[in-house]
CSV table of C-alpha atoms in Angstrom, one decimal:
chain,number,residue,atom,x,y,z
A,133,UNK,CA,38.1,114.0,137.1
A,134,UNK,CA,36.5,113.4,133.7
A,135,UNK,CA,38.2,114.4,130.4
A,136,UNK,CA,35.8,116.4,128.3
A,137,UNK,CA,36.8,117.1,124.7
A,138,UNK,CA,35.2,119.1,121.9
A,139,UNK,CA,36.3,116.4,119.5
A,140,UNK,CA,36.2,113.0,121.4
A,141,UNK,CA,37.7,111.2,118.4
A,142,UNK,CA,41.1,112.7,119.3
A,143,UNK,CA,41.3,110.4,122.3
A,144,UNK,CA,42.8,107.3,120.8
A,145,UNK,CA,43.9,104.1,122.6
A,146,UNK,CA,45.2,102.0,119.7
A,147,UNK,CA,48.5,102.0,117.9
A,148,UNK,CA,48.7,103.8,114.5
A,149,UNK,CA,50.6,101.6,112.0
A,150,UNK,CA,50.7,102.0,108.3
A,151,UNK,CA,47.8,104.4,108.3
A,152,UNK,CA,45.5,102.1,110.4
A,153,UNK,CA,44.4,102.1,114.0
A,154,UNK,CA,45.2,98.7,115.4
A,155,UNK,CA,45.5,96.8,118.7
A,156,UNK,CA,48.6,95.0,119.7
A,157,UNK,CA,49.0,91.5,118.1
A,158,UNK,CA,48.7,89.8,121.5
A,159,UNK,CA,46.0,92.2,122.9
A,160,UNK,CA,48.1,93.4,125.8
A,161,UNK,CA,47.3,96.9,127.1
A,162,UNK,CA,48.6,99.2,129.8
A,163,UNK,CA,47.0,101.8,132.0
A,164,UNK,CA,47.6,105.5,131.5
A,165,UNK,CA,47.2,107.3,134.9
A,166,UNK,CA,46.2,110.8,135.9
A,167,UNK,CA,49.1,111.9,138.1
A,168,UNK,CA,46.9,114.4,140.0
A,169,UNK,CA,44.4,111.7,141.2
A,170,UNK,CA,45.9,108.3,140.4
A,171,UNK,CA,42.8,107.4,138.4
A,172,UNK,CA,43.1,105.4,135.2
A,173,UNK,CA,42.4,107.6,132.2
A,174,UNK,CA,42.6,104.9,129.5
A,175,UNK,CA,43.8,101.4,128.6
A,176,UNK,CA,46.2,101.7,125.7
A,177,UNK,CA,47.5,99.1,123.3
A,178,UNK,CA,50.9,97.9,124.1
A,179,UNK,CA,52.8,96.8,121.0
A,180,UNK,CA,56.0,94.8,120.7
A,181,UNK,CA,58.7,93.7,118.4
A,182,UNK,CA,56.6,92.4,115.6
A,183,UNK,CA,54.4,95.4,115.3
A,184,UNK,CA,57.5,97.7,115.4
A,185,UNK,CA,59.1,95.7,112.5
A,186,UNK,CA,55.8,96.0,110.5
A,187,UNK,CA,55.8,99.8,111.1
A,188,UNK,CA,59.4,100.1,110.0
A,189,UNK,CA,58.7,98.1,106.8
A,190,UNK,CA,55.7,100.3,106.0
A,191,UNK,CA,57.8,103.4,106.6
A,192,UNK,CA,60.4,102.2,104.1
A,193,UNK,CA,57.8,101.7,101.4
A,194,UNK,CA,56.0,105.0,102.1
A,195,UNK,CA,59.2,107.0,102.1
A,196,UNK,CA,60.0,106.1,98.5
A,197,UNK,CA,57.1,108.3,97.1
A,198,UNK,CA,57.4,110.9,99.8
A,199,UNK,CA,61.0,111.8,99.3
A,200,UNK,CA,60.3,112.1,95.5
A,201,UNK,CA,57.6,114.7,96.1
A,202,UNK,CA,58.5,118.3,95.4
A,203,UNK,CA,59.4,120.0,98.7
A,204,UNK,CA,56.5,122.4,98.3
A,205,UNK,CA,54.0,119.5,98.4
A,206,UNK,CA,55.5,118.1,101.5
A,207,UNK,CA,55.5,121.6,103.0
A,208,UNK,CA,51.7,121.9,102.2
A,209,UNK,CA,50.9,118.8,104.3
A,210,UNK,CA,53.0,120.0,107.2
A,211,UNK,CA,51.2,123.4,107.0
A,212,UNK,CA,47.8,121.7,107.1
A,213,UNK,CA,49.0,119.6,110.1
A,214,UNK,CA,50.0,122.8,111.8
A,215,UNK,CA,46.7,124.4,111.2
A,216,UNK,CA,44.8,121.4,112.6
A,217,UNK,CA,46.9,121.5,115.8
A,218,UNK,CA,46.0,125.2,116.3
A,219,UNK,CA,42.4,124.5,115.6
A,220,UNK,CA,42.3,121.7,118.2
A,221,UNK,CA,44.6,123.4,120.8
A,222,UNK,CA,42.0,123.2,123.7
A,223,UNK,CA,41.6,119.4,123.3
A,224,UNK,CA,45.3,118.7,122.9
A,225,UNK,CA,46.0,120.8,126.0
A,226,UNK,CA,43.3,119.0,128.0
A,227,UNK,CA,44.7,115.6,127.0
A,228,UNK,CA,48.2,116.7,128.0
A,229,UNK,CA,47.1,118.0,131.3
A,230,UNK,CA,45.2,115.0,132.4
A,231,UNK,CA,48.0,112.5,131.5
A,232,UNK,CA,51.0,114.6,132.3
A,233,UNK,CA,49.8,116.9,135.1
A,234,UNK,CA,51.0,120.3,134.1
A,235,UNK,CA,48.5,123.2,134.4
A,236,UNK,CA,46.4,123.7,131.3
A,237,UNK,CA,47.9,127.1,130.6
A,238,UNK,CA,51.3,125.4,130.4
A,239,UNK,CA,49.9,122.7,128.2
A,240,UNK,CA,48.5,125.2,125.7
A,241,UNK,CA,51.9,126.9,125.6
A,242,UNK,CA,53.5,123.6,124.8
A,243,UNK,CA,51.0,122.9,122.0
A,244,UNK,CA,51.8,126.3,120.4
A,245,UNK,CA,55.5,125.7,120.9
A,246,UNK,CA,55.2,122.2,119.3
A,247,UNK,CA,53.2,123.5,116.4
A,248,UNK,CA,55.8,126.1,115.7
A,249,UNK,CA,58.3,123.4,114.6
A,250,UNK,CA,55.8,122.2,111.9
A,251,UNK,CA,55.5,125.8,110.6
A,252,UNK,CA,59.2,126.4,110.6
A,253,UNK,CA,60.3,123.1,109.0
A,254,UNK,CA,57.5,123.4,106.4
A,255,UNK,CA,59.5,126.4,105.1
A,256,UNK,CA,63.0,125.1,105.8
A,257,UNK,CA,62.2,121.9,103.8
A,258,UNK,CA,62.1,124.1,100.7
A,259,UNK,CA,65.6,125.4,101.4
A,260,UNK,CA,67.7,122.2,101.3
A,261,UNK,CA,70.5,123.5,99.2
A,262,UNK,CA,73.5,121.8,97.6
A,263,UNK,CA,76.7,123.2,96.0
A,264,UNK,CA,78.7,123.2,92.8
A,265,UNK,CA,82.3,123.2,93.9
A,266,UNK,CA,85.0,125.0,91.9
A,267,UNK,CA,87.3,122.8,89.8
A,268,UNK,CA,90.5,123.4,87.9
A,269,UNK,CA,89.9,120.4,85.6
A,270,UNK,CA,87.3,119.4,83.1
A,271,UNK,CA,85.2,118.0,85.9
A,272,UNK,CA,82.2,119.3,87.8
A,273,UNK,CA,81.9,118.6,91.5
A,274,UNK,CA,78.4,118.7,92.8
A,275,UNK,CA,77.1,118.3,96.4
A,276,UNK,CA,73.5,117.3,97.0
A,277,UNK,CA,71.5,116.6,100.2
A,278,UNK,CA,69.2,113.5,100.4
A,279,UNK,CA,67.0,112.2,103.2
A,280,UNK,CA,68.9,109.9,105.6
A,281,UNK,CA,66.2,107.2,105.5
A,282,UNK,CA,63.7,105.7,107.9
A,283,UNK,CA,63.9,107.5,111.3
A,284,UNK,CA,63.1,105.9,114.7
A,285,UNK,CA,62.2,108.3,117.5
A,286,UNK,CA,61.8,107.8,121.2
A,287,UNK,CA,60.3,110.7,123.2
A,288,UNK,CA,59.8,111.6,126.9
A,289,UNK,CA,56.8,112.3,129.1
A,290,UNK,CA,57.7,115.8,130.2
A,291,UNK,CA,56.9,117.5,126.9
A,292,UNK,CA,54.7,114.9,125.2
A,293,UNK,CA,53.7,117.1,122.3
A,294,UNK,CA,56.7,119.4,121.5
A,295,UNK,CA,59.3,116.6,121.7
A,296,UNK,CA,57.4,114.8,119.0
A,297,UNK,CA,57.0,117.7,116.5
A,298,UNK,CA,60.6,118.8,117.1
A,299,UNK,CA,61.6,115.4,115.6
A,300,UNK,CA,58.8,114.6,113.2
A,301,UNK,CA,58.8,118.0,111.5
A,302,UNK,CA,62.4,118.1,110.3
A,303,UNK,CA,62.3,114.3,109.4
A,304,UNK,CA,59.2,114.7,107.3
A,305,UNK,CA,60.4,118.0,105.8
A,306,UNK,CA,63.6,116.3,104.7
A,307,UNK,CA,61.8,113.5,103.0
A,308,UNK,CA,62.1,110.8,105.7
A,309,UNK,CA,59.6,108.5,107.2
A,310,UNK,CA,59.3,108.3,111.0
A,311,UNK,CA,58.4,105.6,113.5
A,312,UNK,CA,57.7,106.9,117.0
A,313,UNK,CA,57.6,105.3,120.5
A,314,UNK,CA,56.1,107.8,123.0
A,315,UNK,CA,56.6,107.6,126.7
A,316,UNK,CA,54.3,105.1,128.4
A,317,UNK,CA,53.2,107.8,130.8
A,318,UNK,CA,51.9,110.0,128.1
A,319,UNK,CA,50.9,108.2,124.9
A,320,UNK,CA,47.6,109.9,124.4
A,321,UNK,CA,49.2,113.2,123.3
A,322,UNK,CA,51.2,111.4,120.6
A,323,UNK,CA,48.1,109.5,119.4
A,324,UNK,CA,46.1,112.7,119.1
A,325,UNK,CA,48.9,114.3,117.1
A,326,UNK,CA,49.2,111.4,114.6
A,327,UNK,CA,45.4,111.5,114.2
A,328,UNK,CA,45.7,115.1,113.1
A,329,UNK,CA,48.6,114.3,110.9
A,330,UNK,CA,46.4,111.7,109.2
A,331,UNK,CA,43.7,114.2,108.7
A,332,UNK,CA,46.2,116.6,107.2
A,333,UNK,CA,46.9,114.1,104.4
A,334,UNK,CA,50.1,112.5,105.5
A,335,UNK,CA,50.5,109.3,103.5
A,336,UNK,CA,49.9,106.0,105.1
A,337,UNK,CA,53.0,104.4,106.6
A,338,UNK,CA,54.9,107.7,106.8
A,339,UNK,CA,54.3,108.3,110.5
A,340,UNK,CA,53.5,105.4,112.8
A,341,UNK,CA,53.0,105.7,116.6
A,342,UNK,CA,53.8,102.7,118.8
A,343,UNK,CA,52.6,103.0,122.4
A,344,UNK,CA,54.1,100.4,124.6
A,345,UNK,CA,54.9,99.4,128.1
A,346,UNK,CA,57.6,97.1,126.7
A,347,UNK,CA,60.3,99.6,125.9
A,348,UNK,CA,63.1,97.1,125.4
A,349,UNK,CA,61.1,95.1,122.9
A,350,UNK,CA,60.2,98.2,120.8
A,351,UNK,CA,63.6,99.9,121.3
A,352,UNK,CA,65.5,96.7,120.5
A,353,UNK,CA,63.8,96.4,117.1
A,354,UNK,CA,64.4,100.1,116.3
A,355,UNK,CA,68.1,99.8,117.1
A,356,UNK,CA,68.7,96.5,115.4
A,357,UNK,CA,66.6,96.8,112.3
A,358,UNK,CA,68.9,97.7,109.4
A,359,UNK,CA,66.1,99.6,107.6
A,360,UNK,CA,66.2,102.2,110.3
A,361,UNK,CA,69.0,104.6,109.3
A,362,UNK,CA,68.7,107.1,112.2
A,363,UNK,CA,67.5,107.0,115.8
A,364,UNK,CA,66.7,110.2,117.7
A,365,UNK,CA,66.1,110.1,121.4
A,366,UNK,CA,65.2,112.5,124.2
A,367,UNK,CA,65.6,111.2,127.7
A,368,UNK,CA,68.1,110.2,130.4
A,369,UNK,CA,71.8,109.9,129.7
A,370,UNK,CA,72.0,106.2,130.8
A,371,UNK,CA,69.3,105.2,128.4
A,372,UNK,CA,70.9,107.3,125.7
A,373,UNK,CA,74.2,105.5,126.1
A,374,UNK,CA,72.5,102.2,125.9
A,375,UNK,CA,70.7,103.1,122.7
A,376,UNK,CA,73.9,104.4,121.1
A,377,UNK,CA,75.6,101.1,121.9
A,378,UNK,CA,72.7,99.2,120.4
A,379,UNK,CA,72.8,101.3,117.3
A,380,UNK,CA,76.5,100.7,116.8
A,381,UNK,CA,76.1,97.3,115.2
A,382,UNK,CA,74.2,98.8,112.2
A,383,UNK,CA,76.1,102.1,112.3
A,384,UNK,CA,73.0,104.2,112.6
A,385,UNK,CA,73.0,108.0,112.7
A,386,UNK,CA,72.0,109.0,116.2
A,387,UNK,CA,71.0,112.3,117.8
A,388,UNK,CA,70.6,112.5,121.6
A,389,UNK,CA,69.1,115.1,123.8
A,390,UNK,CA,70.0,113.8,127.3
A,391,UNK,CA,70.3,114.8,130.9
A,392,UNK,CA,71.1,118.3,132.2
A,393,UNK,CA,72.4,120.0,135.3
A,394,UNK,CA,71.8,123.6,134.4
A,395,UNK,CA,73.4,126.3,136.5
A,396,UNK,CA,72.0,129.8,136.8
A,397,UNK,CA,75.0,132.0,137.6
A,398,UNK,CA,73.9,135.3,139.2
A,399,UNK,CA,76.7,137.9,139.8
A,400,UNK,CA,76.7,140.8,142.3
A,401,UNK,CA,76.1,143.3,139.5
A,402,UNK,CA,73.0,141.6,138.1
A,403,UNK,CA,69.5,143.1,138.0
A,404,UNK,CA,68.3,141.3,141.1
A,405,UNK,CA,64.6,141.4,140.3
A,406,UNK,CA,65.2,140.2,136.7
A,407,UNK,CA,67.4,137.3,138.0
A,408,UNK,CA,64.8,136.3,140.5
A,409,UNK,CA,62.1,136.3,137.9
A,410,UNK,CA,64.2,134.3,135.4
A,411,UNK,CA,65.3,131.7,138.0
A,412,UNK,CA,61.7,131.2,139.1
A,413,UNK,CA,60.5,130.6,135.6
A,414,UNK,CA,63.3,128.3,134.7
A,415,UNK,CA,63.4,126.2,137.9
A,416,UNK,CA,59.7,125.7,138.4
A,417,UNK,CA,58.2,125.4,134.9
A,418,UNK,CA,56.5,122.1,134.6
A,419,UNK,CA,57.1,121.6,138.3
A,420,UNK,CA,60.9,121.4,137.6
A,421,UNK,CA,60.5,118.6,135.1
A,422,UNK,CA,62.5,120.0,132.2
A,423,UNK,CA,65.9,119.1,130.9
A,424,UNK,CA,67.0,122.7,130.7
A,425,UNK,CA,65.5,123.9,134.0
A,426,UNK,CA,67.7,125.6,136.6
A,427,UNK,CA,69.2,122.7,138.6
A,428,UNK,CA,71.7,124.7,140.5
A,429,UNK,CA,71.4,128.4,141.5
A,430,UNK,CA,74.9,129.8,141.9
A,431,UNK,CA,74.7,133.3,143.5
A,432,UNK,CA,77.6,135.6,144.3
A,433,UNK,CA,78.1,136.2,148.0
A,434,UNK,CA,77.5,139.9,147.9
A,435,UNK,CA,73.8,139.4,146.9
A,436,UNK,CA,73.2,135.9,148.2
A,437,UNK,CA,71.0,136.8,151.2
A,438,UNK,CA,68.9,139.3,149.2
A,439,UNK,CA,68.4,136.9,146.4
A,440,UNK,CA,67.3,134.1,148.7
A,441,UNK,CA,64.8,136.4,150.5
A,442,UNK,CA,63.1,137.5,147.3
A,443,UNK,CA,63.3,134.2,145.6
A,444,UNK,CA,61.8,132.2,148.5
A,445,UNK,CA,59.1,134.8,149.1
A,446,UNK,CA,57.9,134.3,145.5
A,447,UNK,CA,58.0,130.5,145.8
A,448,UNK,CA,55.7,130.7,148.8
A,449,UNK,CA,53.1,132.4,146.6
A,450,UNK,CA,52.8,129.4,144.3
A,451,UNK,CA,49.5,127.4,144.3
A,452,UNK,CA,49.7,123.7,143.9
A,453,UNK,CA,46.7,122.0,142.5
A,454,UNK,CA,44.9,120.2,139.7
A,455,UNK,CA,45.9,121.3,136.2
A,456,UNK,CA,42.4,122.4,135.2
A,457,UNK,CA,41.9,124.7,138.3
A,458,UNK,CA,42.2,128.4,137.4
A,459,UNK,CA,44.2,129.2,140.6
A,460,UNK,CA,46.8,126.5,140.0
A,461,UNK,CA,50.3,127.6,139.2
A,462,UNK,CA,51.9,124.2,139.5
A,463,UNK,CA,50.7,120.7,139.1
A,464,UNK,CA,51.9,117.3,140.3
A,465,UNK,CA,55.0,115.5,139.3
A,466,UNK,CA,54.5,112.7,136.8
A,467,UNK,CA,54.4,109.7,139.2
A,468,UNK,CA,54.7,108.4,142.7
A,469,UNK,CA,58.2,107.1,141.9
A,470,UNK,CA,59.2,110.6,140.7
A,471,UNK,CA,58.0,112.1,143.9
A,472,UNK,CA,59.9,109.5,146.0
A,473,UNK,CA,63.1,110.2,144.0
A,474,UNK,CA,62.7,114.0,144.6
A,475,UNK,CA,62.1,113.6,148.2
A,476,UNK,CA,65.1,111.3,148.6
A,477,UNK,CA,67.3,113.9,147.1
A,478,UNK,CA,65.9,116.6,149.4
A,479,UNK,CA,66.2,114.5,152.6
A,480,UNK,CA,69.7,113.4,151.7
A,481,UNK,CA,70.7,117.1,151.3
A,482,UNK,CA,69.2,117.9,154.7
A,483,UNK,CA,71.2,115.1,156.3
A,484,UNK,CA,74.3,116.6,154.7
A,485,UNK,CA,73.5,120.0,156.3
A,486,UNK,CA,71.2,121.8,153.9
A,487,UNK,CA,68.6,124.2,155.3
A,488,UNK,CA,65.0,124.1,154.1
A,489,UNK,CA,63.7,127.7,153.6
A,490,UNK,CA,60.4,126.6,152.2
A,491,UNK,CA,58.8,123.3,151.1
A,492,UNK,CA,60.9,120.2,151.6
A,493,UNK,CA,58.3,117.5,151.7
A,494,UNK,CA,55.3,116.0,149.8
A,495,UNK,CA,52.2,118.1,149.8
A,496,UNK,CA,49.1,117.3,151.8
A,497,UNK,CA,47.3,117.1,148.4
A,498,UNK,CA,48.8,113.7,148.2
A,499,UNK,CA,49.4,111.5,145.2
A,500,UNK,CA,52.2,113.1,143.2
A,501,UNK,CA,52.3,116.7,144.6
A,502,UNK,CA,55.6,118.0,146.0
A,503,UNK,CA,55.9,121.3,147.7
A,504,UNK,CA,58.0,123.9,145.8
A,505,UNK,CA,61.2,123.9,147.7
A,506,UNK,CA,64.2,126.2,148.3
A,507,UNK,CA,67.4,124.9,150.0
A,508,UNK,CA,70.3,126.9,151.3
A,509,UNK,CA,73.5,126.1,153.1
A,510,UNK,CA,74.4,123.8,150.3
A,511,UNK,CA,77.9,123.3,148.7
A,512,UNK,CA,79.6,121.5,145.9
A,513,UNK,CA,80.7,118.6,148.1
A,514,UNK,CA,77.0,117.5,148.5
A,515,UNK,CA,75.4,115.0,146.2
A,516,UNK,CA,72.7,117.5,145.3
A,517,UNK,CA,75.3,119.5,143.4
A,518,UNK,CA,75.7,116.8,140.8
A,519,UNK,CA,72.3,115.2,140.7
A,520,UNK,CA,69.6,116.1,138.1
A,521,UNK,CA,66.7,116.8,140.5
A,522,UNK,CA,63.9,116.9,137.9
A,523,UNK,CA,61.4,118.3,140.4
A,524,UNK,CA,60.4,121.6,142.1
A,525,UNK,CA,63.5,121.9,144.3
A,526,UNK,CA,66.0,124.8,144.1
A,527,UNK,CA,69.3,124.5,145.9
A,528,UNK,CA,71.0,127.9,146.1
A,529,UNK,CA,74.8,127.8,146.2
A,530,UNK,CA,77.2,130.6,147.1
A,531,UNK,CA,80.3,131.6,145.1
A,532,UNK,CA,82.9,134.3,145.5
A,533,UNK,CA,84.7,135.0,142.2
A,534,UNK,CA,84.0,134.7,138.5
A,535,UNK,CA,86.7,132.0,138.2
A,536,UNK,CA,85.0,130.0,140.9
A,537,UNK,CA,81.6,130.3,139.3
A,538,UNK,CA,82.9,129.0,136.0
A,539,UNK,CA,84.6,126.1,137.7
A,540,UNK,CA,81.4,125.2,139.6
A,541,UNK,CA,79.3,125.4,136.5
A,542,UNK,CA,81.7,123.1,134.6
A,543,UNK,CA,82.0,120.6,137.4
A,544,UNK,CA,79.5,118.2,135.9
A,545,UNK,CA,79.4,115.6,133.1
A,546,UNK,CA,76.4,117.4,131.6
A,547,UNK,CA,76.5,120.4,129.3
A,548,UNK,CA,73.0,121.2,128.0
A,549,UNK,CA,71.9,124.7,129.1
A,550,UNK,CA,73.3,127.4,131.4
A,551,UNK,CA,72.2,130.9,132.3
A,552,UNK,CA,74.1,134.0,133.4
A,553,UNK,CA,72.9,137.2,135.0
A,554,UNK,CA,75.3,140.2,134.9
A,555,UNK,CA,75.4,143.7,133.6
A,556,UNK,CA,79.1,143.5,132.8
A,557,UNK,CA,79.6,143.2,129.0
A,558,UNK,CA,83.1,141.8,129.3
A,559,UNK,CA,81.9,139.2,131.9
A,560,UNK,CA,79.1,138.2,129.5
A,561,UNK,CA,81.7,137.2,126.9
A,562,UNK,CA,84.1,135.6,129.3
A,563,UNK,CA,81.6,133.4,131.1
A,564,UNK,CA,79.5,132.5,128.1
A,565,UNK,CA,82.7,131.3,126.3
A,566,UNK,CA,84.2,129.7,129.5
A,567,UNK,CA,81.3,127.5,130.5
A,568,UNK,CA,80.9,124.1,128.7
A,569,UNK,CA,77.3,124.1,127.6
A,570,UNK,CA,75.5,123.9,124.2
A,571,UNK,CA,73.1,126.8,125.1
A,572,UNK,CA,73.7,129.8,127.2
A,573,UNK,CA,71.0,132.4,128.2
A,574,UNK,CA,72.3,135.8,129.3
A,575,UNK,CA,69.9,137.8,131.5
A,576,UNK,CA,67.2,135.4,130.1
A,577,UNK,CA,66.1,131.9,130.8
A,578,UNK,CA,63.3,131.5,128.3
A,579,UNK,CA,65.7,130.5,125.5
A,580,UNK,CA,63.8,127.8,123.6
A,581,UNK,CA,62.1,128.4,120.2
A,582,UNK,CA,61.9,126.8,116.9
A,583,UNK,CA,64.5,129.1,115.4
A,584,UNK,CA,67.4,128.2,117.7
A,585,UNK,CA,69.7,125.1,117.6
A,586,UNK,CA,68.7,123.1,120.8
A,587,UNK,CA,71.2,120.7,122.1
A,588,UNK,CA,74.1,120.0,124.4
A,589,UNK,CA,77.7,118.9,124.7
A,590,UNK,CA,79.5,116.4,126.9
A,591,UNK,CA,77.1,113.7,128.2
A,592,UNK,CA,74.1,115.9,127.5
A,593,UNK,CA,74.1,114.6,124.0
A,594,UNK,CA,74.8,115.2,120.3
A,595,UNK,CA,73.1,116.9,117.4
A,596,UNK,CA,70.8,119.9,117.3
A,597,UNK,CA,67.0,120.3,117.0
A,598,UNK,CA,65.2,123.2,115.6
A,599,UNK,CA,66.7,126.2,113.6
A,600,UNK,CA,68.2,125.9,110.1
A,601,UNK,CA,70.6,123.4,111.5
A,602,UNK,CA,67.8,121.1,112.6
A,603,UNK,CA,67.5,119.5,109.1
A,604,UNK,CA,71.2,118.4,109.0
A,605,UNK,CA,70.6,115.3,111.2
A,606,UNK,CA,68.0,114.0,108.8
A,607,UNK,CA,70.1,114.5,105.6
A,608,UNK,CA,73.0,112.7,104.0
A,609,UNK,CA,75.5,114.7,102.0
A,610,UNK,CA,76.3,113.2,98.6
A,611,UNK,CA,79.2,114.2,96.3
A,612,UNK,CA,78.8,113.7,92.5
A,613,UNK,CA,81.8,114.1,90.2
A,614,UNK,CA,81.0,114.6,86.5
A,615,UNK,CA,84.0,114.1,84.2
A,616,UNK,CA,84.6,114.0,80.5
A,617,UNK,CA,83.1,117.4,79.8
A,618,UNK,CA,85.8,118.6,77.3
A,619,UNK,CA,85.1,116.4,74.2
C-alpha cells in the first residue's frame, strides 16, 4: 500500500529542532509500520537526551520574544497554521490513516477537530484577563496572568493530530514554547503538523518535535530539566503516575489526561434507538481505541434483551478493512501487541462465563484486525468490568435500580467520561451529579469539542484541555501590590 500525497514534502522523517530538520546525533532510526499490512512506511530519526536538552534550550530562548509579542500577532500565526491544516486536510488524513489505521473519513474528522483548537485558542489568547482588586487602603492590588514557561508534551498514538493541537494551541496562545514527543507508532502526523506550523511563520525554536523510540531518554530529560516548567501528557495512568513522580523534584506544573473506564448507563425509559446509536458511535469509534469510548454498557433489566438484539445486529453490519477502502467502517488496531491484549481480555471473560454474541476473535484479514465484539452474561465480579479494553469489544452488563447503576459506574479508579440515557429529568440530575466523572453526556456520546473542558477526576488525571479553561494550565497568576499612592 503506497502513500500518495498531493504535497510529498509533508512526509518528514527527521526531527524538527530549533527550526531545523535534523537527524539524531547518533544516527539511530526506528521503523513506522502500517498496522493494516505490517509494511514499513518510513524510517524515522530517533532522538535522545542530548537532542531533547538542545530543543529545550532553544525553546527557552525563542519564548522570550514570543511572550512579548502582542496577543494579536501570536493569534495571526495560529490562524495561518489553522488555514494551512485545512488546506492540506487530504494529505494529513492520508498520513494518519497509513500510520494509525483508522478509516480515512475518521482521519479527516480528526484533522478538522484538531484544527478547531488552533482557531479557538487563536481567539482565546486575546482574552487573558487580569483584575484590579478592591482595597480599603492607599494600595492597589493587581492580578496579571503570564505564560508558565517552556512546556514539554507527550502525546499518544490514537489521536496523533488532535492530541497535539489540543496542547500546542493553548501553550502557544498563552506565550509559551513547546517541546513535543509524539508516540513512536505515529510520528509522521506530528512531523507534518510542525512543517505546516513552520510554514505559517512560527518562530524557530518555539515548537520542536522529537520522534523517538527511546521514551525514557527523552521523557527523563523533559521531567528533570529545570527549564521545563510544565509537562502535559496524554496516555496510560501508570505512565502518568511515573511522569508525575519524576516531575516532583523540580516541582513542575503537570496536566494529565489518563486512562478511562467509561460507562454508558441506559435506563428503561430511554429512547432505545437513540441509546443504541450513541453506544455504537462511542464504543467502536477508532476501533474502540479512545480514552472516552464506552468501556462498559450498563443496561437496565427491563430493556436489556431488546438493547442487545438491536445493538448486536448493528455491529454485525460493520465492515472491517483497509482505511482507504470506501466500504470500510472500521480499521485495524494499532499493533499486534494491542490485538493480543484485546483478545486476552475477551478470552478471559469467556472463561469466566461471558457469552460471545458476535465477534470474539481476530479477523481473518490478519495482522491487526479484530472482529467487532459484543459480550453478554457479564457481571461486575469479572475482570473485564475493571479493565480498560481499548479495542472493539462491548461487554453489556445488567442492572436493576438507579442506585445500583450509580454504584456500578463509580466502582472504578477512573473518572474520565460517562454517558446516561434516560427521559426522566430528575434522574438526569441525580445520576449526572452522583457519578464520579469529569465529563457526562446525557442522551449523547459525541461530547468532545474545542469549546468544552476536557478532562477527568480520580486516576483519570488532572487539568482541563479546550474551552476558556484550557489556557489556565499554561498561565501563572501574579499578584502585584502598589503602595504609597497617597503622597
